[in-house]
Amino acid sequence: MDKGPDAERDAILAALKPVVEGIAATFGPVCDVVLHDYRNPEKSVVAVAGTLTGRQVGGAMSEIGMRVLARGGAASDELNYVTRTRDGTLVKSSTMVLRDSGGAVFGALCVNVDVGAVTRVHDLLGALAGLGAAPAELPTTTFGNDIDSVVDALVDAHQSRQRGSWAELDRAERVELFGGLDTRGVFAVRGAVEQVAARLGISRASAYNYLSRARAAHDTSTGGST
């Protein structure tokens, strides 16, 4: 009988599948729960209950998953963070990292709750009480079922923050863009360099060059630590 790490990881995922259904049933239709196996980033979703983020079994990891994957053994749980889906739904999420007995990260259990209705009631009560503070700007997270849409959304978001097309960016800004994408785990996905290059309208060789420069700059700033 196979006692290797993959068999252990498979057993952990199998044990968690009923938990996925149980959590979603407890919270009801305002919640969805997604179980990820990061050994296959392009099809990481192995179980899902609920429809809030539109995830499906066989779907890709989100940008949050990319970030976890990029951190490797240094990854930690991300609990009770608030974001928006691309359709504007306000979501409170928790991403709990899965590790095998050797401590290696291989997946995650993610819980997403629609808090939009609660926020609207809060805002109404605030208005009635005369509290007019503007809500904080929240990041938008792409929950896509294919990895291409997630990578494209991250590239678009980084370009938007730099307020310019690729042709308008100077060398430092281009290196910064690639560094930001690398930090978010984009290049941990197979074929992502080629996809980013096509999205930006540059050659594959140029993309690899900017990625290399970004990683060298990061190593210099951190004293070569990883």
Coordinates of C-alpha atoms in Angstrom, one line a residue:
M1 CA 0.0 0.0 0.0
D2 CA 1.3 3.4 -1.0
K3 CA 2.3 5.5 2.1
G4 CA 4.0 8.3 0.2
P5 CA 3.2 12.0 0.5
D6 CA 0.6 12.0 -2.3
A7 CA -1.4 9.2 -0.6
E8 CA -1.4 11.2 2.6
R9 CA -2.5 14.4 0.8
D10 CA -5.2 12.5 -1.0
A11 CA -6.5 11.2 2.3
I12 CA -6.6 14.6 3.9
L13 CA -8.5 16.0 0.9
A14 CA -11.0 13.1 1.0
A15 CA -11.6 13.7 4.7
L16 CA -12.3 17.4 4.2
K17 CA -14.9 17.0 1.4
P18 CA -17.8 16.3 3.9
V19 CA -16.5 19.4 5.9
V20 CA -17.0 21.5 2.8
E21 CA -20.7 20.5 2.6
G22 CA -21.2 20.9 6.3
I23 CA -19.8 24.5 6.5
A24 CA -21.8 25.6 3.5
A25 CA -25.0 24.0 4.9
T26 CA -24.5 25.8 8.3
F27 CA -24.2 29.3 6.7
G28 CA -26.7 28.8 4.0
P29 CA -26.9 30.4 0.6
V30 CA -24.8 33.4 1.6
C31 CA -21.7 31.2 1.8
D32 CA -19.6 29.0 -0.4
V33 CA -16.7 26.7 0.5
V34 CA -14.0 25.6 -1.8
L35 CA -11.4 22.9 -1.3
H36 CA -8.2 23.3 -3.4
D37 CA -5.4 20.8 -4.3
Y38 CA -2.5 23.0 -5.3
R39 CA -0.7 20.1 -7.0
N40 CA -2.7 20.9 -10.0
P41 CA -3.0 24.7 -10.1
E42 CA -5.0 24.9 -13.4
K43 CA -7.6 22.5 -12.0
S44 CA -7.1 22.9 -8.3
V45 CA -10.8 22.9 -7.1
V46 CA -11.6 19.4 -5.9
A47 CA -14.8 20.1 -4.0
V48 CA -17.2 23.1 -3.8
A49 CA -20.4 23.8 -2.0
G50 CA -22.4 27.0 -2.7
T51 CA -22.5 29.4 -5.7
L52 CA -21.4 32.7 -4.3
T53 CA -18.1 32.9 -6.2
G54 CA -19.2 30.7 -9.1
R55 CA -16.5 28.1 -8.5
Q56 CA -16.8 24.6 -10.0
V57 CA -15.0 21.4 -9.5
G58 CA -12.0 21.3 -11.9
G59 CA -11.7 25.1 -11.8
A60 CA -8.4 26.9 -11.4
M61 CA -7.1 28.5 -8.2
S62 CA -7.8 32.2 -7.6
E63 CA -5.2 34.9 -7.3
I64 CA -5.3 34.3 -3.5
G65 CA -4.3 30.7 -4.2
M66 CA -1.5 31.9 -6.4
R67 CA -0.2 34.1 -3.6
V68 CA -0.3 31.2 -1.2
L69 CA 1.5 28.9 -3.7
A70 CA 4.2 31.5 -4.3
R71 CA 5.0 31.7 -0.6
G72 CA 5.6 28.0 -0.4
G73 CA 6.5 26.8 3.1
A74 CA 6.2 30.3 4.5
A75 CA 2.5 30.5 3.6
S76 CA 0.1 31.1 6.5
D77 CA -3.7 31.2 7.0
E78 CA -5.4 34.4 5.8
L79 CA -8.5 34.9 8.0
N80 CA -11.5 37.3 7.8
Y81 CA -10.2 39.5 5.0
V82 CA -12.8 41.4 3.0
T83 CA -12.7 41.8 -0.8
R84 CA -15.1 42.2 -3.7
T85 CA -15.9 39.9 -6.6
R86 CA -15.7 41.3 -10.1
D87 CA -19.5 41.7 -10.1
G88 CA -19.2 43.9 -7.0
T89 CA -20.4 41.4 -4.3
L90 CA -18.8 42.2 -0.9
V91 CA -17.2 39.0 0.4
K92 CA -15.5 38.1 3.7
S93 CA -13.2 35.2 3.2
S94 CA -10.8 32.9 5.1
T95 CA -8.1 30.8 3.4
M96 CA -6.8 28.0 5.6
V97 CA -3.6 26.4 4.3
L98 CA -3.4 22.6 4.1
R99 CA -0.1 20.9 5.0
D100 CA 1.0 17.3 5.0
S101 CA 2.8 15.7 8.0
G102 CA 6.2 17.0 6.6
G103 CA 4.9 20.6 6.7
A104 CA 4.6 21.0 2.9
V105 CA 1.8 23.2 1.6
F106 CA -0.4 21.3 -0.9
G107 CA -3.8 22.9 -0.8
A108 CA -6.3 25.1 1.0
L109 CA -9.8 25.2 2.4
C110 CA -11.5 28.5 1.6
V111 CA -14.7 29.9 3.1
N112 CA -16.4 32.9 1.4
V113 CA -19.4 34.7 3.0
D114 CA -21.5 37.4 1.3
V115 CA -21.5 40.3 3.7
G116 CA -23.1 42.8 1.4
A117 CA -26.5 42.7 3.0
V118 CA -25.0 43.2 6.4
T119 CA -23.0 46.2 5.1
R120 CA -26.1 47.8 3.6
V121 CA -27.9 47.5 6.9
H122 CA -24.9 49.0 8.7
D123 CA -24.7 51.9 6.2
L124 CA -28.4 52.6 6.6
L125 CA -28.2 52.6 10.4
G126 CA -25.1 54.9 10.1
A127 CA -27.0 57.3 7.9
L128 CA -29.9 57.4 10.3
A129 CA -27.5 58.1 13.1
G130 CA -25.8 60.8 11.1
L131 CA -22.5 58.9 10.6
G132 CA -21.4 59.7 7.1
A133 CA -17.9 58.2 6.9
A134 CA -17.0 57.0 3.4
P135 CA -16.4 53.2 3.1
A136 CA -12.8 52.1 2.6
E137 CA -11.8 51.1 -0.9
L138 CA -11.7 47.3 -1.1
P139 CA -9.6 45.2 -3.5
T140 CA -11.3 43.2 -6.2
T141 CA -10.5 39.5 -6.3
T142 CA -10.9 37.4 -9.4
F143 CA -12.5 34.0 -8.6
G144 CA -12.2 32.3 -12.0
N145 CA -12.7 28.7 -13.1
D146 CA -9.8 29.0 -15.6
I147 CA -6.3 30.1 -14.9
D148 CA -6.1 32.4 -17.9
S149 CA -8.8 34.8 -16.7
V150 CA -7.1 35.0 -13.3
V151 CA -3.7 35.8 -14.8
D152 CA -5.2 38.4 -17.2
A153 CA -7.1 40.1 -14.3
L154 CA -3.9 40.4 -12.3
V155 CA -2.0 41.9 -15.3
D156 CA -4.8 44.4 -15.9
A157 CA -4.9 45.3 -12.2
H158 CA -1.1 46.0 -12.0
Q159 CA -1.2 48.1 -15.2
S160 CA -4.2 50.1 -13.9
R161 CA -2.3 50.9 -10.6
Q162 CA 0.6 52.1 -12.7
R163 CA -1.8 54.2 -14.8
G164 CA -0.2 53.5 -18.1
S165 CA 0.0 51.0 -20.9
W166 CA 3.2 48.9 -21.3
A167 CA 4.6 51.4 -23.9
E168 CA 4.2 54.3 -21.4
L169 CA 6.1 52.6 -18.6
D170 CA 9.8 53.2 -18.1
R171 CA 12.2 50.4 -17.4
A172 CA 11.9 50.6 -13.6
E173 CA 8.1 50.5 -13.8
R174 CA 8.2 47.5 -16.1
V175 CA 10.5 45.7 -13.7
E176 CA 8.2 46.7 -10.8
L177 CA 5.2 45.3 -12.8
F178 CA 6.9 41.9 -13.2
G179 CA 8.0 41.9 -9.6
G180 CA 4.4 42.6 -8.4
L181 CA 3.1 39.7 -10.6
D182 CA 5.8 37.4 -9.3
T183 CA 5.0 38.3 -5.7
R184 CA 1.3 37.4 -6.4
G185 CA 2.4 34.0 -7.5
V186 CA 1.5 34.4 -11.2
F187 CA 4.6 32.8 -12.5
A188 CA 4.2 29.7 -10.4
V189 CA 1.5 28.7 -13.0
R190 CA 2.7 26.8 -16.0
G191 CA 2.8 28.9 -19.2
A192 CA 2.1 32.2 -17.3
V193 CA 5.2 33.9 -18.7
E194 CA 4.1 33.4 -22.2
Q195 CA 0.5 34.5 -21.3
V196 CA 1.7 37.7 -19.7
A197 CA 4.0 38.4 -22.6
A198 CA 1.0 38.0 -25.0
R199 CA -1.2 40.2 -22.8
L200 CA 1.4 43.0 -22.8
G201 CA 2.3 42.6 -26.5
I202 CA 6.0 41.8 -25.9
S203 CA 8.2 38.9 -26.8
R204 CA 8.6 35.9 -24.6
A205 CA 12.3 36.7 -24.3
S206 CA 11.6 40.2 -23.1
A207 CA 9.2 38.9 -20.5
Y208 CA 11.8 36.5 -19.1
N209 CA 14.3 39.3 -19.1
Y210 CA 12.1 41.6 -17.0
L211 CA 11.2 38.7 -14.7
S212 CA 14.9 37.9 -14.2
R213 CA 15.6 41.6 -13.4
A214 CA 12.6 41.7 -10.9
R215 CA 13.9 38.7 -9.1
A216 CA 17.4 40.0 -8.9
A217 CA 16.2 43.3 -7.5
H218 CA 14.1 41.4 -4.9
D219 CA 17.1 39.3 -3.9
T220 CA 19.3 42.4 -3.6
S221 CA 16.7 44.1 -1.4
T222 CA 16.3 41.1 0.9
G223 CA 20.0 40.3 1.1
G224 CA 19.5 37.2 -1.1
S225 CA 17.1 35.4 1.3
T226 CA 14.1 33.6 0.1

